[in-house]
mmCIF file with all atom_site columns, C-alpha atoms in Angstrom:
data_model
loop_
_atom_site.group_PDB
_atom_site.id
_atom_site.type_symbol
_atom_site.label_atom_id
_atom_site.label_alt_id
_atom_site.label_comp_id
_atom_site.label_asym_id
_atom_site.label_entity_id
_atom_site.label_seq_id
_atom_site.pdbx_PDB_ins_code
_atom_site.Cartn_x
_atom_site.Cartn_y
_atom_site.Cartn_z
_atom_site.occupancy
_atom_site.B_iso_or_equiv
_atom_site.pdbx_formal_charge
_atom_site.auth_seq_id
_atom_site.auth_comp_id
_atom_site.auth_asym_id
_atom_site.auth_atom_id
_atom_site.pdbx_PDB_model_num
ATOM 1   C CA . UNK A 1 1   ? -23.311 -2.534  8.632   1.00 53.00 ? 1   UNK A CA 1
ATOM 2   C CA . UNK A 1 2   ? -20.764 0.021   9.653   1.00 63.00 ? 2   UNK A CA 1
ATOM 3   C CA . UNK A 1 3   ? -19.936 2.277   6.855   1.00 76.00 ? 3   UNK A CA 1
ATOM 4   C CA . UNK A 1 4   ? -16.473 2.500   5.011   1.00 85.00 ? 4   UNK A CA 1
ATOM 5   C CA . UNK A 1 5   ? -15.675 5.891   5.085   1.00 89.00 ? 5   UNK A CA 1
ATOM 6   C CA . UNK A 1 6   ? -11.620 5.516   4.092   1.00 94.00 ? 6   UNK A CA 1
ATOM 7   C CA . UNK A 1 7   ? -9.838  4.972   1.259   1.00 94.00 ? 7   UNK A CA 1
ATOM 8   C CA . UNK A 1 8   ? -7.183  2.523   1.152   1.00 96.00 ? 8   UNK A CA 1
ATOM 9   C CA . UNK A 1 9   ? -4.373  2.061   -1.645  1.00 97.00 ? 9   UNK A CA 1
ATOM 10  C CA . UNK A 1 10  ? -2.548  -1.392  -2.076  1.00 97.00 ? 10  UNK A CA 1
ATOM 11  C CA . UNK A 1 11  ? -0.215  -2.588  -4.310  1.00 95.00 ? 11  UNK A CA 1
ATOM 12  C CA . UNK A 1 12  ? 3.504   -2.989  -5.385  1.00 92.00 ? 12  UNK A CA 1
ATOM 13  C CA . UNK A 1 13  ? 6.607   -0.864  -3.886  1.00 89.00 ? 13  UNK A CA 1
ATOM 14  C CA . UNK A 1 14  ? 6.582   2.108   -6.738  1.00 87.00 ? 14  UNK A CA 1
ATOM 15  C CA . UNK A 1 15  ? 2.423   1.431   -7.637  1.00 89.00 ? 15  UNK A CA 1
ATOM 16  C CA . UNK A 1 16  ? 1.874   5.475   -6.968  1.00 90.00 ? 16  UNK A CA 1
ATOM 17  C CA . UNK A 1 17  ? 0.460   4.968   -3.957  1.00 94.00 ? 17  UNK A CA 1
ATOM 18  C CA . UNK A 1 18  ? 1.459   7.868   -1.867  1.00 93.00 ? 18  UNK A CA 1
ATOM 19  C CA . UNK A 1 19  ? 1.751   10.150  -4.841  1.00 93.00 ? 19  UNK A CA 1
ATOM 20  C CA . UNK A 1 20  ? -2.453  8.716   -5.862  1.00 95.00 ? 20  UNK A CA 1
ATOM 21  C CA . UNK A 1 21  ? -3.098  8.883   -1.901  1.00 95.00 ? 21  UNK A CA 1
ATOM 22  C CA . UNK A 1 22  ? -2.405  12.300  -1.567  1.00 96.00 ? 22  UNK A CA 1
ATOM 23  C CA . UNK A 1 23  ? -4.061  13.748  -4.822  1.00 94.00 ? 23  UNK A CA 1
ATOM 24  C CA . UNK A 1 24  ? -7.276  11.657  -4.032  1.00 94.00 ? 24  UNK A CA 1
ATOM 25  C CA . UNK A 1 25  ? -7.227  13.131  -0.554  1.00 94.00 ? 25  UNK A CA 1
ATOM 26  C CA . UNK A 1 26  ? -7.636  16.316  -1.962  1.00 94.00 ? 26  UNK A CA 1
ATOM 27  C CA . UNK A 1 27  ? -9.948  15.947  -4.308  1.00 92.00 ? 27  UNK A CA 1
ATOM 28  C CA . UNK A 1 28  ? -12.339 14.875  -1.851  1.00 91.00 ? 28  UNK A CA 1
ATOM 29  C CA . UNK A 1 29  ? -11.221 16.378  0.919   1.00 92.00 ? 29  UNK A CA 1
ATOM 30  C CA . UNK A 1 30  ? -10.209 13.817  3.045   1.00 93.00 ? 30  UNK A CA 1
ATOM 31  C CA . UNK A 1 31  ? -7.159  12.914  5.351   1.00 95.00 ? 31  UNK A CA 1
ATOM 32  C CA . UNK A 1 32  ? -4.291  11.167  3.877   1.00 97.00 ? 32  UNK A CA 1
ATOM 33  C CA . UNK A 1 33  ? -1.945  8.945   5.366   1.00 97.00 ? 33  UNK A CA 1
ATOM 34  C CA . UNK A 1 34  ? 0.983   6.780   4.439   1.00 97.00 ? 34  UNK A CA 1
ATOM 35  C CA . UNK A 1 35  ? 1.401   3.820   6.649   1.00 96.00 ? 35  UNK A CA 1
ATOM 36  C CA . UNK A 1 36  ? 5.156   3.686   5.611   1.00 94.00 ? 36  UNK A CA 1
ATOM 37  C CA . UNK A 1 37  ? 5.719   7.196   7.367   1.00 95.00 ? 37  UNK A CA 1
ATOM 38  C CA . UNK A 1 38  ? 3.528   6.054   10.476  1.00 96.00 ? 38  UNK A CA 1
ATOM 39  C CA . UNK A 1 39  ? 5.727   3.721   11.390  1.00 95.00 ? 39  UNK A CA 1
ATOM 40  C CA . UNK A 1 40  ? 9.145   5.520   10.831  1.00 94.00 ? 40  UNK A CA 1
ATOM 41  C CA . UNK A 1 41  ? 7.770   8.034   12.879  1.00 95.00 ? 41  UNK A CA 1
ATOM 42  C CA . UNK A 1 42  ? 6.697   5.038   15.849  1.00 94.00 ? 42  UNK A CA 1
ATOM 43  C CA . UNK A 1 43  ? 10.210  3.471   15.666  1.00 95.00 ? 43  UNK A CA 1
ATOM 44  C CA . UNK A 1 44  ? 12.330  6.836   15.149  1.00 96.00 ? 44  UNK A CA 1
ATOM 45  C CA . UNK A 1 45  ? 14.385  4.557   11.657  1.00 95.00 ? 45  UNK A CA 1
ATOM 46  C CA . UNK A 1 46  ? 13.625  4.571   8.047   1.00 93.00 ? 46  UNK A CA 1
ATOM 47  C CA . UNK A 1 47  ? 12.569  1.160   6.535   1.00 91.00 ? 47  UNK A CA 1
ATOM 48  C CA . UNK A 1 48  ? 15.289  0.050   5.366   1.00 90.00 ? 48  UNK A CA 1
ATOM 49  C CA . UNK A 1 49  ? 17.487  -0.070  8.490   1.00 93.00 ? 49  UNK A CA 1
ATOM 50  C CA . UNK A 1 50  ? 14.039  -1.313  10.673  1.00 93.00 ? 50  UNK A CA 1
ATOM 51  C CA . UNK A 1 51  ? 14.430  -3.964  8.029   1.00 91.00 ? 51  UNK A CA 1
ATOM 52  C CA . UNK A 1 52  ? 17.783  -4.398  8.438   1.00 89.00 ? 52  UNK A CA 1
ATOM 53  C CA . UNK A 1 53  ? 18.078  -4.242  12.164  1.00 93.00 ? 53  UNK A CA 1
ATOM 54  C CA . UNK A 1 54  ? 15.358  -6.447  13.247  1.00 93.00 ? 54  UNK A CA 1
ATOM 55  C CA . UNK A 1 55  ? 14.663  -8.687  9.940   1.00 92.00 ? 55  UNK A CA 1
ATOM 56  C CA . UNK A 1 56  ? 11.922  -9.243  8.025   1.00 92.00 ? 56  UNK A CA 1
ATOM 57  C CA . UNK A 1 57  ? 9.543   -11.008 10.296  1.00 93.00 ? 57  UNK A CA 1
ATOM 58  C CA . UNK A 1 58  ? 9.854   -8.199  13.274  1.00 95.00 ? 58  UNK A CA 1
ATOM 59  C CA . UNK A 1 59  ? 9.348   -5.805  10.382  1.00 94.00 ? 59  UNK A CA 1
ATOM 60  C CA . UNK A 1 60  ? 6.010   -7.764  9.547   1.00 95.00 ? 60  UNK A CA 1
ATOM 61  C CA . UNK A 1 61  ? 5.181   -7.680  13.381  1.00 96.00 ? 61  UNK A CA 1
ATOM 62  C CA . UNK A 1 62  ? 5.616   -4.148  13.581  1.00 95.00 ? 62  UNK A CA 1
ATOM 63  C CA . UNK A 1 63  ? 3.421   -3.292  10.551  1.00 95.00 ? 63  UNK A CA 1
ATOM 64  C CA . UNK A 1 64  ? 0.526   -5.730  10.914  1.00 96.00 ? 64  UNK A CA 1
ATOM 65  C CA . UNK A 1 65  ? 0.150   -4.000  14.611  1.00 95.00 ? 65  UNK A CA 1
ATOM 66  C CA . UNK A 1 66  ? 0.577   -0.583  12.875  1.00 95.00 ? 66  UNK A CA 1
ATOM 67  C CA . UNK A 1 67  ? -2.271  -1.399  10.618  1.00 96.00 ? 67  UNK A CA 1
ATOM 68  C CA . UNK A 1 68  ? -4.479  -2.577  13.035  1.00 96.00 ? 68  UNK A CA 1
ATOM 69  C CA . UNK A 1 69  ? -3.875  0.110   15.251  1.00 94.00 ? 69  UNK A CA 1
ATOM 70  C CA . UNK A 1 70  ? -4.750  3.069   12.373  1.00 94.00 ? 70  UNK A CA 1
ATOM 71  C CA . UNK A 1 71  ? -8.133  4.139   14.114  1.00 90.00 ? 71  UNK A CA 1
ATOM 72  C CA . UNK A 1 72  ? -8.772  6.732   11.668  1.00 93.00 ? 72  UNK A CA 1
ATOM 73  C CA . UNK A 1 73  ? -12.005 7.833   9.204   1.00 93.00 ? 73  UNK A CA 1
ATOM 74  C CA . UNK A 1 74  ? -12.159 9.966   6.492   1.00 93.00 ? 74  UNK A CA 1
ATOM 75  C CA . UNK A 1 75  ? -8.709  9.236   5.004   1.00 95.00 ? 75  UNK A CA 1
ATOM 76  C CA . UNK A 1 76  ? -7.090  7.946   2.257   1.00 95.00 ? 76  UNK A CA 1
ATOM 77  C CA . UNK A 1 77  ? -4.535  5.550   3.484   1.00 97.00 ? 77  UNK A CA 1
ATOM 78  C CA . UNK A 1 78  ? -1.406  4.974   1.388   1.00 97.00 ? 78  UNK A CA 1
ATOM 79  C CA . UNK A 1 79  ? -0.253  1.403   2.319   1.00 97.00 ? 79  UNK A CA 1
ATOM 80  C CA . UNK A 1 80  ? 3.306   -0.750  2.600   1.00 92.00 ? 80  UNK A CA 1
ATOM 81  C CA . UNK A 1 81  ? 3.931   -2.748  -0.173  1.00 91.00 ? 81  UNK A CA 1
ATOM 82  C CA . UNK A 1 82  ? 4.250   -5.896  1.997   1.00 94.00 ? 82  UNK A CA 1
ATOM 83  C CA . UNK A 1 83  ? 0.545   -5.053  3.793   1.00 96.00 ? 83  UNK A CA 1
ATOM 84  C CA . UNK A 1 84  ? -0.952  -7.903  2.191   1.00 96.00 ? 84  UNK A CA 1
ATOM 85  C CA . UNK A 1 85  ? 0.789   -9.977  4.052   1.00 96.00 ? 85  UNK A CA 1
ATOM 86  C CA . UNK A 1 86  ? -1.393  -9.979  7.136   1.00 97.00 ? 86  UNK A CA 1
ATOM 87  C CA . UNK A 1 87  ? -4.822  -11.293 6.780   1.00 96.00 ? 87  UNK A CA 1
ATOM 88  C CA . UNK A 1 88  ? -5.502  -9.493  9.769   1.00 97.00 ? 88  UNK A CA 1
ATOM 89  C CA . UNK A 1 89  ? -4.100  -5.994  8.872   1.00 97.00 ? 89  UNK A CA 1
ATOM 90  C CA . UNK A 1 90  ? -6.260  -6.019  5.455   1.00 97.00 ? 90  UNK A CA 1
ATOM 91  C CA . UNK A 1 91  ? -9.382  -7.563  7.594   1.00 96.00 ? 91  UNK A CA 1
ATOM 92  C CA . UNK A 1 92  ? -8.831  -4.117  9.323   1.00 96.00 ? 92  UNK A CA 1
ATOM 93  C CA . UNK A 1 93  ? -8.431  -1.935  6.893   1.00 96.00 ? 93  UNK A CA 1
ATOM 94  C CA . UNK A 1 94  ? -11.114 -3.382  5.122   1.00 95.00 ? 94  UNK A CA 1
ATOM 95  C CA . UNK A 1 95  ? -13.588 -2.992  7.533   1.00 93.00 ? 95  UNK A CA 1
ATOM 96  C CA . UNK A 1 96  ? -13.419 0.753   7.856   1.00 92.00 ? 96  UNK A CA 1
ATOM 97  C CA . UNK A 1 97  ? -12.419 1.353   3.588   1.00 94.00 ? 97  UNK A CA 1
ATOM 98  C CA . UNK A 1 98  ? -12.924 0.453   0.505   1.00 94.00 ? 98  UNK A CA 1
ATOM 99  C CA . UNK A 1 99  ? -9.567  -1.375  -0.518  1.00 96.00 ? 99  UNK A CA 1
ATOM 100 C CA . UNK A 1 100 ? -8.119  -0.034  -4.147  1.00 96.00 ? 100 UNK A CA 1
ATOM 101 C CA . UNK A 1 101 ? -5.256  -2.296  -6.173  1.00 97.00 ? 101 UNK A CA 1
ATOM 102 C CA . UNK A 1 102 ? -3.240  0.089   -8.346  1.00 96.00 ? 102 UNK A CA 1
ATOM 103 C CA . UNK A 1 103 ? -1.962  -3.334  -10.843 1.00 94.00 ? 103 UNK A CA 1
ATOM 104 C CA . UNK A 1 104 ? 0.934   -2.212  -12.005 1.00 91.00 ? 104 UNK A CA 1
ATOM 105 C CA . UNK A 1 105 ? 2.633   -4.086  -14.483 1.00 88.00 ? 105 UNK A CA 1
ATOM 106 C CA . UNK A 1 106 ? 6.476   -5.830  -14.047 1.00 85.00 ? 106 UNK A CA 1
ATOM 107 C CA . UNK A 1 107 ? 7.887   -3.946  -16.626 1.00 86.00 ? 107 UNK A CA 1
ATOM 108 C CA . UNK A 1 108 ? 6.797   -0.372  -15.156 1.00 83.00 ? 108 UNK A CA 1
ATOM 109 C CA . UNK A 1 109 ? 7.971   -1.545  -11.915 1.00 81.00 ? 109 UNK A CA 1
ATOM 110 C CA . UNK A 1 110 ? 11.146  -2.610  -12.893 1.00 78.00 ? 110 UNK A CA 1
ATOM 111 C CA . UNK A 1 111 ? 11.595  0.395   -14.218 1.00 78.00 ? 111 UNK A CA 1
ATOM 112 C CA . UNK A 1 112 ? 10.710  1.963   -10.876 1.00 75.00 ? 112 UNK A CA 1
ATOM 113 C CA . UNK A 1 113 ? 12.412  -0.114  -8.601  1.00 72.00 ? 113 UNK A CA 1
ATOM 114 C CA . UNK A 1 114 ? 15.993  0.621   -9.240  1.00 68.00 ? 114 UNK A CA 1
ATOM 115 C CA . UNK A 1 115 ? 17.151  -0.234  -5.672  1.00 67.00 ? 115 UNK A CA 1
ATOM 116 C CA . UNK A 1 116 ? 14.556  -2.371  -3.553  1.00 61.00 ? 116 UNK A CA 1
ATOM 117 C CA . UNK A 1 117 ? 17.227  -1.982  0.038   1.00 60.00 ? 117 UNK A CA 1
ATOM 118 C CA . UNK A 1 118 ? 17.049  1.846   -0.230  1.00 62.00 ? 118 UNK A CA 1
ATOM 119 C CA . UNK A 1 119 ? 13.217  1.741   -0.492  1.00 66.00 ? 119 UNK A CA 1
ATOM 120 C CA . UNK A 1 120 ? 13.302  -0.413  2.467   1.00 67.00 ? 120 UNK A CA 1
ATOM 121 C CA . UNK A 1 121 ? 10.984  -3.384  0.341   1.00 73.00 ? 121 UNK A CA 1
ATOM 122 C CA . UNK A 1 122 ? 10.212  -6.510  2.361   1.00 75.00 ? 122 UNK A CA 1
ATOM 123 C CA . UNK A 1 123 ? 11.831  -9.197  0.754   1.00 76.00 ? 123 UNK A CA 1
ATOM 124 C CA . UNK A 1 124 ? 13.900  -12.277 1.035   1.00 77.00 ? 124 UNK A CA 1
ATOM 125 C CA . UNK A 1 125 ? 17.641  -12.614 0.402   1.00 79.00 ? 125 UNK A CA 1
ATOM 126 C CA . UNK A 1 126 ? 18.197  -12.505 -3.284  1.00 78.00 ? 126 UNK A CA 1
ATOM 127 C CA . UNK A 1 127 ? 14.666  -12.059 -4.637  1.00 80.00 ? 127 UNK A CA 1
ATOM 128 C CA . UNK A 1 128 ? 14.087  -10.118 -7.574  1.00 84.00 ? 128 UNK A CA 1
ATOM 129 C CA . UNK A 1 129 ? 11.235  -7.856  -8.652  1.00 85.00 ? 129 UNK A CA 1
ATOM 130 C CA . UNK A 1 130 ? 10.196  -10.165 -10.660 1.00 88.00 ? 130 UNK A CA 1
ATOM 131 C CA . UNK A 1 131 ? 9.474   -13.156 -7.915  1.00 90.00 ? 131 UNK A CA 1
ATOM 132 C CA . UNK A 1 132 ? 8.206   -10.567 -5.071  1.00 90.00 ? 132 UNK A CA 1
ATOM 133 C CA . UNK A 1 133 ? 5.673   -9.553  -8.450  1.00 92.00 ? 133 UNK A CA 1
ATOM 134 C CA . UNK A 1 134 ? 4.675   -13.138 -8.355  1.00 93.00 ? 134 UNK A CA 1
ATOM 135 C CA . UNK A 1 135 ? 4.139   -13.606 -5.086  1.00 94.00 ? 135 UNK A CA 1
ATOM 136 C CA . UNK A 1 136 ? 2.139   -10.836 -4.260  1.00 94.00 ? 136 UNK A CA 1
ATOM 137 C CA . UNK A 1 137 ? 0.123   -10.368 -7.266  1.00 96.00 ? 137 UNK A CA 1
ATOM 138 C CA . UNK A 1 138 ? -2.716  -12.734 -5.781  1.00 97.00 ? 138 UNK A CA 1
ATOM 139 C CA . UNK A 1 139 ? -2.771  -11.243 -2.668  1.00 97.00 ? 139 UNK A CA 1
ATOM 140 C CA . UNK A 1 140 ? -3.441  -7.818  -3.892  1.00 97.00 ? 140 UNK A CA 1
ATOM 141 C CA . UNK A 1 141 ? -5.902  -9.459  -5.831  1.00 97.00 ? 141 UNK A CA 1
ATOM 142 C CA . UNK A 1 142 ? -7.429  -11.235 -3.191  1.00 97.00 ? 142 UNK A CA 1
ATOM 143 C CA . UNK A 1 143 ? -7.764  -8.667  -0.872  1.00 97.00 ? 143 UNK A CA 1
ATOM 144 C CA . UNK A 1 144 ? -9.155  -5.973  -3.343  1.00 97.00 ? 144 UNK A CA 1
ATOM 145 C CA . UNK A 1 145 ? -12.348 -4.648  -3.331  1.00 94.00 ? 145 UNK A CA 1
ATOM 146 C CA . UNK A 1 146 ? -11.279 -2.443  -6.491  1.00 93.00 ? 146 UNK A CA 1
ATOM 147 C CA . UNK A 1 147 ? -8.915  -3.154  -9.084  1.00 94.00 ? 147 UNK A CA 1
ATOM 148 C CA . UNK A 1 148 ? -7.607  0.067   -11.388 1.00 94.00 ? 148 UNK A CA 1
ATOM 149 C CA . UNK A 1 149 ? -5.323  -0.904  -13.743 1.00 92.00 ? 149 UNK A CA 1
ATOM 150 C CA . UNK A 1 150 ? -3.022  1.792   -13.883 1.00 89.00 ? 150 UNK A CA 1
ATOM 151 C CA . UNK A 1 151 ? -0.207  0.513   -16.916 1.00 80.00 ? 151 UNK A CA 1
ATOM 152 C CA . UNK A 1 152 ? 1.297   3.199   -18.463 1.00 80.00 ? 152 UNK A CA 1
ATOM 153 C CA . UNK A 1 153 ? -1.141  6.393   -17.337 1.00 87.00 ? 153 UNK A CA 1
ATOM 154 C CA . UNK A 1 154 ? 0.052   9.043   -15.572 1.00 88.00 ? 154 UNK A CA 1
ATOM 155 C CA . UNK A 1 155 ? -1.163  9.785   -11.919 1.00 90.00 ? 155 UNK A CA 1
ATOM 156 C CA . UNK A 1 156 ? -4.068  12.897  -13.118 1.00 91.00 ? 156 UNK A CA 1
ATOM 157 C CA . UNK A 1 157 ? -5.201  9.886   -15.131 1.00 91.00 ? 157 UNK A CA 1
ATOM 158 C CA . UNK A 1 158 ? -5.272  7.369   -12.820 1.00 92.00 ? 158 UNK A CA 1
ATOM 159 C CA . UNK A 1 159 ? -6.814  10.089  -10.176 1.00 92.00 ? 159 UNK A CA 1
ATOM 160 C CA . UNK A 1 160 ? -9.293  10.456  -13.177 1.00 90.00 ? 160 UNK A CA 1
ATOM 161 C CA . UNK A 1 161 ? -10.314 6.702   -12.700 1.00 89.00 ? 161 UNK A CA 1
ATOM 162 C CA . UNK A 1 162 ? -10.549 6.731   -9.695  1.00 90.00 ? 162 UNK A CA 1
ATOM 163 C CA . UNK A 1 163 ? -13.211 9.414   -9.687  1.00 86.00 ? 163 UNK A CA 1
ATOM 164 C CA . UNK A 1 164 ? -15.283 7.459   -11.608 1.00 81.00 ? 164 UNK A CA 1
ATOM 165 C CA . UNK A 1 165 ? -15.619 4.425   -9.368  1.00 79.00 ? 165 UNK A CA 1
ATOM 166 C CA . UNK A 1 166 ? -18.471 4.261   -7.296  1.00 70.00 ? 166 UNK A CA 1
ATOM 167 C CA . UNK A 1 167 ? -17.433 3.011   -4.125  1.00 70.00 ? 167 UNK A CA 1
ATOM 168 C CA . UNK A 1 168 ? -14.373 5.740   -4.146  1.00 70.00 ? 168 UNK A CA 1
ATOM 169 C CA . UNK A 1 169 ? -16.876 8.629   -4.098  1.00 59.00 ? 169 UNK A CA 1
ATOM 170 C CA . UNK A 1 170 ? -18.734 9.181   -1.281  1.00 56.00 ? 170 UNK A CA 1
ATOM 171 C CA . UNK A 1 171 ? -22.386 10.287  -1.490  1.00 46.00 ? 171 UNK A CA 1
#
């Protein structure tokens, strides 16, 4: 069995994943990586106007291929929100990390999420926080190898937690 030597962060638009990512990454001295920023850099556009340019789908296309594509070891990899939804992309990840959900709960990320278009969130016309919660709740779930419940601690905390999991230190 090949061994998982990254670290991989899923979970909601405004989870901590970037700010986690990169404070994990140095604490064990690892690469870090935010898929987000990978592919503004590929297509030369923010997120939001990929999004709005080529829709939703394309955007999809464009990120499961990113994903898929990563080829790296000894990183933590910050993920998209909207990851989860390629069975293919987290079949990837998974096979060279350890996948970590940072649960979030609604009301934090409502609090969070002031604009979803500026963040450039995957989502359909006129969904709320609330629904895209729903619906990707049991895909982070699913896919999840580690579950930290983050609720209301602050990110030294939830770096704290972290620490403490088994399969997030290496030995």
């Amino acid at each position: 069995m090949k061994r998982k030597t990254n670290i991989v962060l899923i979970g909601m638009p405004a989870a901590g994943k970037s700010t986690i990512g990169v404070l994990l990454a140095k604490k064990l001295g690892l690469s870090f990586m935010d898929t987000d920023l990978v592919i503004q850099a590929r297509e030369k556009k923010l997120l939001p106007e990929i999004i709005a340019q080529r829709g939703i789908d394309r955007f999809l296309e464009l990120e499961e291929r990113c994903l898929c594509s990563l080829g790296v070891t000894d990183s933590v990899i910050a993920t998209g929100g909207s990851a989860v939804y390629s069975g293919q992309a987290m079949a990837a990840l998974g096979g060279t990390g350890v996948l970590v959900y940072l649960e979030t709960g609604l009301d934090a990320l409502e609090t969070r999420l002031s604009s979803l278009d500026s963040r450039g969130v995957v989502r359909s016309r006129g969904q709320s926080v609330a629904d895209l919660y729903r619906e990707r709740i049991p895909l982070y779930q699913k896919y999840a190898d580690v579950t930290v419940p983050c609720g209301s601690m602050t990110p030294d905390q939830v770096l704290s937690t972290l620490m403490n999991i088994k399969q997030i230190v290496k030995g």
